[in-house]
GROMACS .gro file of C-alpha atoms in nm:
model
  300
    1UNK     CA    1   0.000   0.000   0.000
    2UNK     CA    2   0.175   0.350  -0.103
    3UNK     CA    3   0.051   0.616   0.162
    4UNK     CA    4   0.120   0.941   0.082
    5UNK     CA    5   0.385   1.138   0.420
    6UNK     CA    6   0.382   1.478   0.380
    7UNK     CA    7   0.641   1.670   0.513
    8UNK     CA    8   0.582   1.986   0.728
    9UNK     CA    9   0.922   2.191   0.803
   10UNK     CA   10   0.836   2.382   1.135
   11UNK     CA   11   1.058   2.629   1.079
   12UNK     CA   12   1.214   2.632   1.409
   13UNK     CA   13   1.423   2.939   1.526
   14UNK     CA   14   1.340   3.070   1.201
   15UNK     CA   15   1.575   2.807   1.008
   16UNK     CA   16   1.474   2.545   0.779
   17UNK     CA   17   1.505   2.171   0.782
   18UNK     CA   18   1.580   2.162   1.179
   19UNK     CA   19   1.217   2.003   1.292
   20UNK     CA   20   0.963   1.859   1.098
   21UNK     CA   21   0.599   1.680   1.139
   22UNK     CA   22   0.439   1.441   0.934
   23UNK     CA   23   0.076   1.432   0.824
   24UNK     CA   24  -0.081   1.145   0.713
   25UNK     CA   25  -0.441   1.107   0.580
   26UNK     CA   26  -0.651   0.791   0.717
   27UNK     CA   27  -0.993   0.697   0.641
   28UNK     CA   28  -1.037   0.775   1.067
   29UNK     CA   29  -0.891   1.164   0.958
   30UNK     CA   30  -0.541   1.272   0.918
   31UNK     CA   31  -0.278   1.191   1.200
   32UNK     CA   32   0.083   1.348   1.302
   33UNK     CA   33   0.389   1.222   1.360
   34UNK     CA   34   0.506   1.462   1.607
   35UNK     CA   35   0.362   1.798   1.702
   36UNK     CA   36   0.695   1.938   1.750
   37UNK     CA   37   0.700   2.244   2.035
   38UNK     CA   38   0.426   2.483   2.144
   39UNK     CA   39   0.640   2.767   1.948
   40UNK     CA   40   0.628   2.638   1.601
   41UNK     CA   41   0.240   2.557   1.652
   42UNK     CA   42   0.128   2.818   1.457
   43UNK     CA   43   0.355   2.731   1.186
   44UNK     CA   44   0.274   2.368   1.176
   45UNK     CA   45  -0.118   2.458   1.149
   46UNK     CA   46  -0.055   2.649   0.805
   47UNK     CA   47   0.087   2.337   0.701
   48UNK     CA   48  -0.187   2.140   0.831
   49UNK     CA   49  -0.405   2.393   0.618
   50UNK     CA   50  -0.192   2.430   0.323
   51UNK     CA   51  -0.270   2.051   0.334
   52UNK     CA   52  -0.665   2.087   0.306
   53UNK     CA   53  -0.716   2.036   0.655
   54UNK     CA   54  -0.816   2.204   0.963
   55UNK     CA   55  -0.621   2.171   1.266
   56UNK     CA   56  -0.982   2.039   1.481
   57UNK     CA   57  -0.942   1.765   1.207
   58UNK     CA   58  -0.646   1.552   1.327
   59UNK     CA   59  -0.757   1.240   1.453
   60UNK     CA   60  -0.435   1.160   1.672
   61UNK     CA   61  -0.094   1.204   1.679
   62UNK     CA   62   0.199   0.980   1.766
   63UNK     CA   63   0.477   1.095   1.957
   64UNK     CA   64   0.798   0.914   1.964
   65UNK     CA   65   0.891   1.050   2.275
   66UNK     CA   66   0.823   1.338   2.541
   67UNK     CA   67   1.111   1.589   2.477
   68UNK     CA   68   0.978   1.919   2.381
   69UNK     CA   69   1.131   1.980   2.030
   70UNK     CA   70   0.896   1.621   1.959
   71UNK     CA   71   0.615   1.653   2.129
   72UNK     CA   72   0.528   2.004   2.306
   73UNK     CA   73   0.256   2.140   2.104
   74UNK     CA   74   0.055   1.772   2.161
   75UNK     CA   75  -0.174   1.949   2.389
   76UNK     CA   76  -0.264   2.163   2.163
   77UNK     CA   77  -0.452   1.888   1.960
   78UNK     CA   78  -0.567   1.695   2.220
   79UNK     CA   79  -0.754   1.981   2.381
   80UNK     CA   80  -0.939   1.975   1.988
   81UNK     CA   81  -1.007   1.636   2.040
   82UNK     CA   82  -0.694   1.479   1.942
   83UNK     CA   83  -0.603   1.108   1.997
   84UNK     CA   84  -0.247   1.132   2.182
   85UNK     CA   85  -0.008   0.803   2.114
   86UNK     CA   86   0.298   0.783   2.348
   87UNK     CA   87   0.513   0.478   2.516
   88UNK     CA   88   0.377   0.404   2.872
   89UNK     CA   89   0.674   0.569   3.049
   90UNK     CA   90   0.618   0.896   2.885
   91UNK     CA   91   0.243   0.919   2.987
   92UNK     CA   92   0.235   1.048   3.236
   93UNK     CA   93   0.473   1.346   3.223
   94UNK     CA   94   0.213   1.471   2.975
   95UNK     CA   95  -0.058   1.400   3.182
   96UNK     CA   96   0.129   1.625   3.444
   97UNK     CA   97   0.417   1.792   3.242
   98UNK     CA   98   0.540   2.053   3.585
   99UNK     CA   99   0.832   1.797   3.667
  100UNK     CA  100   0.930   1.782   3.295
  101UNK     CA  101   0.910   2.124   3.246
  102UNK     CA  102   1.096   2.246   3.548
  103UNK     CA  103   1.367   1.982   3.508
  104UNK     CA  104   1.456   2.153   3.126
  105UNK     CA  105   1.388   2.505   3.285
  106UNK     CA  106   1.699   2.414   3.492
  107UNK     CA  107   1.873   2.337   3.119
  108UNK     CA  108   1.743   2.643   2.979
  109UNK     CA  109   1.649   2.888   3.199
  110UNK     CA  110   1.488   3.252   3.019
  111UNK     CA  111   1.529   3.105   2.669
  112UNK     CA  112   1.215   2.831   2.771
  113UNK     CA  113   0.927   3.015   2.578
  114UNK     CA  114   1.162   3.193   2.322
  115UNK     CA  115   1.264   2.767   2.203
  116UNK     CA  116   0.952   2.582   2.330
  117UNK     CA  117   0.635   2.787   2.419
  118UNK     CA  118   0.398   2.674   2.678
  119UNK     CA  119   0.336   2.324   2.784
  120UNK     CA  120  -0.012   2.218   2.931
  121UNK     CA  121  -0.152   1.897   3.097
  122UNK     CA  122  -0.302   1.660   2.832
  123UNK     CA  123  -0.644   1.470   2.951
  124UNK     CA  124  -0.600   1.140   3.050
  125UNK     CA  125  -0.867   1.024   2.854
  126UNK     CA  126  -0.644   1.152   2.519
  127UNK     CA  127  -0.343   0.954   2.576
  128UNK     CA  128  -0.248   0.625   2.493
  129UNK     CA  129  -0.033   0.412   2.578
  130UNK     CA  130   0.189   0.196   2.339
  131UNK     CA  131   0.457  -0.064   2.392
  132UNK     CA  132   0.686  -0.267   2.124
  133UNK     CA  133   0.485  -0.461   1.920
  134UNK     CA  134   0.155  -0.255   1.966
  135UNK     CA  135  -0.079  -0.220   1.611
  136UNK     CA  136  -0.226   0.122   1.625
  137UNK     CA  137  -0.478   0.089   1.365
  138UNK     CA  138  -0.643   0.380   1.204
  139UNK     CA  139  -0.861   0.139   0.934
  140UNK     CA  140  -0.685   0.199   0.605
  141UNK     CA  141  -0.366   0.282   0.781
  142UNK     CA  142  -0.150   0.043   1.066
  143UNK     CA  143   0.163   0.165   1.272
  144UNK     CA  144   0.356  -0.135   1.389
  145UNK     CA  145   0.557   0.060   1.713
  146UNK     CA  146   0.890  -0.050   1.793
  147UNK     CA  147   1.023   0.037   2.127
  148UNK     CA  148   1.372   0.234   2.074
  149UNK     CA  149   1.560   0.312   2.430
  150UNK     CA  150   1.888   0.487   2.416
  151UNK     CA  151   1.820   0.843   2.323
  152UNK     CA  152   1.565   0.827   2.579
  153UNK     CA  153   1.426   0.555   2.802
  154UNK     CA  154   1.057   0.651   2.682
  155UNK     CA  155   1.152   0.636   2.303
  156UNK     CA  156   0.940   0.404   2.053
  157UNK     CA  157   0.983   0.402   1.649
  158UNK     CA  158   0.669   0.360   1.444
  159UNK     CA  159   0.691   0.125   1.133
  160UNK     CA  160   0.459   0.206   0.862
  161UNK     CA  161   0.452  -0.055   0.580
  162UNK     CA  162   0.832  -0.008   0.449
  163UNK     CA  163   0.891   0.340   0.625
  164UNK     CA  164   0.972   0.409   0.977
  165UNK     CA  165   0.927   0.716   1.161
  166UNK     CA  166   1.263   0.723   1.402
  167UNK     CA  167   1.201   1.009   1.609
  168UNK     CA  168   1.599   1.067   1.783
  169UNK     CA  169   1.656   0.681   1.755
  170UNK     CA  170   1.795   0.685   1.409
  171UNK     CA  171   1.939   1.059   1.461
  172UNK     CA  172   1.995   1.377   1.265
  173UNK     CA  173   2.051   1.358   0.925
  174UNK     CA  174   2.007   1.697   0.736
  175UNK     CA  175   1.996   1.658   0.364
  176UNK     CA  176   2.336   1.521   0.267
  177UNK     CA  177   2.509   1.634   0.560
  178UNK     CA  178   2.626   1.303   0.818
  179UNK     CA  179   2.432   1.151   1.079
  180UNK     CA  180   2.513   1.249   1.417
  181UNK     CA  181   2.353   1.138   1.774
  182UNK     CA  182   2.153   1.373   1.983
  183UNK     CA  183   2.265   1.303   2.331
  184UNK     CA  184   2.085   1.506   2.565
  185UNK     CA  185   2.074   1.444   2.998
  186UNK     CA  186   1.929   1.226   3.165
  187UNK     CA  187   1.881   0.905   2.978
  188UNK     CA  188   2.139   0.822   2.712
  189UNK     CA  189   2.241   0.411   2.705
  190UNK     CA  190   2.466   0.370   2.429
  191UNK     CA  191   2.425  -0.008   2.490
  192UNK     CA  192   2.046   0.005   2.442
  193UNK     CA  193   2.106   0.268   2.174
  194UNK     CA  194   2.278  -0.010   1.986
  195UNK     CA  195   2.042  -0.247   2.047
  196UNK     CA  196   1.754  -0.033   1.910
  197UNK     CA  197   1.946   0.055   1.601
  198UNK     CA  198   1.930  -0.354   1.544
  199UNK     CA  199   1.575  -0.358   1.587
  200UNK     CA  200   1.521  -0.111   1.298
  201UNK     CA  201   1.758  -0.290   1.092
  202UNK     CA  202   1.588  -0.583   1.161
  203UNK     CA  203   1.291  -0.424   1.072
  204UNK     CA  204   1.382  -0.404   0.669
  205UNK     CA  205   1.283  -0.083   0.641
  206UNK     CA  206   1.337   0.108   0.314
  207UNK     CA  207   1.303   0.416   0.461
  208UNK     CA  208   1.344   0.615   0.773
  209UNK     CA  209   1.154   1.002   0.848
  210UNK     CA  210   1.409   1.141   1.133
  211UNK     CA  211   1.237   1.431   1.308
  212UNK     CA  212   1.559   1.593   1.246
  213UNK     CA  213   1.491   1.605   0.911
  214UNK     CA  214   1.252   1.392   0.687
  215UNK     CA  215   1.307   1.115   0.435
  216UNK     CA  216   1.666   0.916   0.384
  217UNK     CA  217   1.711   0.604   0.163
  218UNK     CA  218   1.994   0.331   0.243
  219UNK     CA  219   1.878   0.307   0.578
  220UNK     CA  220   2.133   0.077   0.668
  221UNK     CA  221   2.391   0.304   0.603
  222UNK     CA  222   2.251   0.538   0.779
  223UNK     CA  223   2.191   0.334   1.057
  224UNK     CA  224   2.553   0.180   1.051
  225UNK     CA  225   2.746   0.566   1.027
  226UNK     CA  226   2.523   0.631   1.309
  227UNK     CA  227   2.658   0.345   1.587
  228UNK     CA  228   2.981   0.444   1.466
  229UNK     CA  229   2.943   0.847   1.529
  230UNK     CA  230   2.784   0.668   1.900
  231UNK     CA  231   3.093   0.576   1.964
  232UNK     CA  232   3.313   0.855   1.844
  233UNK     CA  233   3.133   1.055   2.073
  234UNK     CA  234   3.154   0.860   2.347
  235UNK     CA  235   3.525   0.837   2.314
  236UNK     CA  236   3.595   1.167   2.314
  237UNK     CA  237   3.374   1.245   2.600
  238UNK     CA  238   3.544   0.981   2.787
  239UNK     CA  239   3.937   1.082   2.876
  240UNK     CA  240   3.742   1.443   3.006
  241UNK     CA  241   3.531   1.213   3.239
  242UNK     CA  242   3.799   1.062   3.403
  243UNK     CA  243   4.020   1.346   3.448
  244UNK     CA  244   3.686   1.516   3.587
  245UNK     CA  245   3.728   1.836   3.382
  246UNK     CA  246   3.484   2.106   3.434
  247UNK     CA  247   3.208   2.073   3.186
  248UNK     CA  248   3.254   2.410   3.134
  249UNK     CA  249   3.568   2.310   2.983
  250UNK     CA  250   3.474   2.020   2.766
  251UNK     CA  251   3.184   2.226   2.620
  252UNK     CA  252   3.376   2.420   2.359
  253UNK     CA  253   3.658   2.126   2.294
  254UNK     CA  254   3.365   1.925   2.199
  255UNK     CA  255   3.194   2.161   2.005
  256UNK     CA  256   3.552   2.243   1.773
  257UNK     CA  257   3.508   1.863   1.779
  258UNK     CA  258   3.210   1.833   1.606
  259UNK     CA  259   3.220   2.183   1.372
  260UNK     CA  260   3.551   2.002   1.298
  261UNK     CA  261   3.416   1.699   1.155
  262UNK     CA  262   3.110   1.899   0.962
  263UNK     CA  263   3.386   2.055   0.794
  264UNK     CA  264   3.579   1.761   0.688
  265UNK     CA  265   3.235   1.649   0.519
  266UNK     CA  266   3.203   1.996   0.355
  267UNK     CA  267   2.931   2.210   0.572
  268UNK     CA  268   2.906   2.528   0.557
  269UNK     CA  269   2.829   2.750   0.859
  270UNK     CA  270   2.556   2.795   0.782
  271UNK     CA  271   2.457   2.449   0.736
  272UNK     CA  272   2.620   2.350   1.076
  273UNK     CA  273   2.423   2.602   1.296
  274UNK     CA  274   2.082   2.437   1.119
  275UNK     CA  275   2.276   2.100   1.285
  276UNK     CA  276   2.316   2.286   1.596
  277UNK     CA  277   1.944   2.396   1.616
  278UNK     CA  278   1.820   2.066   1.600
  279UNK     CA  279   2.117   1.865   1.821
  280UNK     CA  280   2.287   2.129   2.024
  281UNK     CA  281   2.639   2.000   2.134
  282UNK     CA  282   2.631   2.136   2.443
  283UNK     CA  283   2.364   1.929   2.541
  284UNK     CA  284   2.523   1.624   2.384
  285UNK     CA  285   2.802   1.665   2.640
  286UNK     CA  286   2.604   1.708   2.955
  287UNK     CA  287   2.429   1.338   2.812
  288UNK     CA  288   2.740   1.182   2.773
  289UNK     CA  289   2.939   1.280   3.091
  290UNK     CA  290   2.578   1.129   3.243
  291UNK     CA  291   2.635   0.800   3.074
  292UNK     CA  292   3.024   0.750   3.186
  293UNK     CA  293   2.894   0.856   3.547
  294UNK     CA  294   2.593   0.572   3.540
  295UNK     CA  295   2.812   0.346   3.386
  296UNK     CA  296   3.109   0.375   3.627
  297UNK     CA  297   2.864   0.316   3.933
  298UNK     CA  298   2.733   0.005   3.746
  299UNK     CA  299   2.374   0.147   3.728
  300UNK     CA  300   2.337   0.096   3.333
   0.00000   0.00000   0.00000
């Protein structure tokens, strides 16, 4: 069955091909892939119309996971009657987002509703909750979800036919540029990480739709560059670990890291700060300095 993704670009911070959504039409009404945040609602709605469709039409959406940049406009839609779809660990942070809220505003402080907007509760009677293996079934159109941990320990894929939507799992890939991990505090496993990466490849897919941004052939590829950036990045992150350098130190040594590499593989600036929007490396470090921590006191 060929069904039709269409690709909305939210626009975020002003810059192109740093979030997207994906609308879907069902014979139930047409479902997202991701609302993206609160900030870029307004934006994703004109796509939503642009589309033929009102924004009190979307049947449900499907979150891969709870961080803001994927799902922090689902509210919006649920309060319009919206069907929300999210793993069983993530549930109820939307139910009651103040705990997930005030642990980023620790992250980000002032610069909360400049990148994400508001977040509100979510009805409990809008969300569902999926698990690997779940069939979420909208008639014409099934989701097979495929639970993902290692980005985050609420994460699930959704398989669609030969496509699956990744969410962070598979991670950024804009245009032609390489594929690089978004590591952000409090739950990256690169062990799981790995293992998830074998469950999409044992999936067959012949496509993948990252969140950061849209549709990539040779999925395998991708997938493979991917564990092997994992590690990279966990190497480097490593030596600063056990010396216990200031993070404040490490942030800028791994960000020449990274703008390093993006150069080797021909980025412009420009196209490296659209990299930075969607995976800042700042946050990548705090992750990683997280993992070595959990992973020296044997608790991953």
């Amino acid at each position: 069955m060929n069904t039709t993704v269409q690709v909305i670009d939210l626009n975020f911070q002003n810059t192109k091909e740093s979030i997207g959504s994906f609308l879907i039409n069902t014979s139930k009404g047409p479902i997202l892939i991701e609302s993206g945040p609160e900030s870029t609602y307004e934006t994703l709605a004109r796509g939503i119309e642009n589309a033929g469709y009102k924004t009190s039409d979307i049947y449900a959406v499907l979150l891969t996971h709870i961080h803001f940049d994927h799902a922090g406009a689902a509210w919006k839609f649920a309060q319009q009657g919206a069907k929300i779809y999210v793993h069983e660990i993530g549930l109820p942070h939307l139910a009651n987002p103040e705990k997930l809220w005030n642990s980023a505003a620790m992250i980000y402080g002032d610069d909360m509703n400049r990148l994400w907007g508001k977040m509100e509760p979510i009805a409990e009677d809008r969300l569902i909750a999926t698990n690997d293996g779940d069939m979420i079934d909208f008639d014409d159109v099934q989701f097979k979800v495929i639970y993902t941990p290692g980005h985050a320990i609420h994460h699930n894929a959704y398989q669609l036919n030969d496509l699956i939507f990744t969410g962070d799992v598979a991670g950024c890939k804009i245009e032609n540029g390489p594929v690089v991990p978004p590591c952000p505090p409090p739950d990256i496993n690169i062990e799981l990480w790995k293992q998830s990466l074998q469950k999409l490849r044992d999936a067959k897919p012949n496509y993948l739709y990252l969140t950061h941004f849209a549709k990539h052939e040779n999925p395998l590829q991708l997938l493979d560059d991917l564990e092997k950036e994992l590690d990279s990045w966990a190497d480097f992150i490593k030596p600063f670990y056990d010396d216990k350098t200031p993070t404040e130190e490490i942030i800028p040594k791994f960000m020449k890291f990274t703008s390093d590499a993006f150069k080797l593989k021909g980025l412009t600036n420009e196209e490296i700060q659209v990299y930075e929007y969607a995976n800042p490396s700042w946050m990548s470090v705090n992750g990683l300095l997280r993992y070595w921590k959990l992973k020296e006191q044997g608790r991953i």
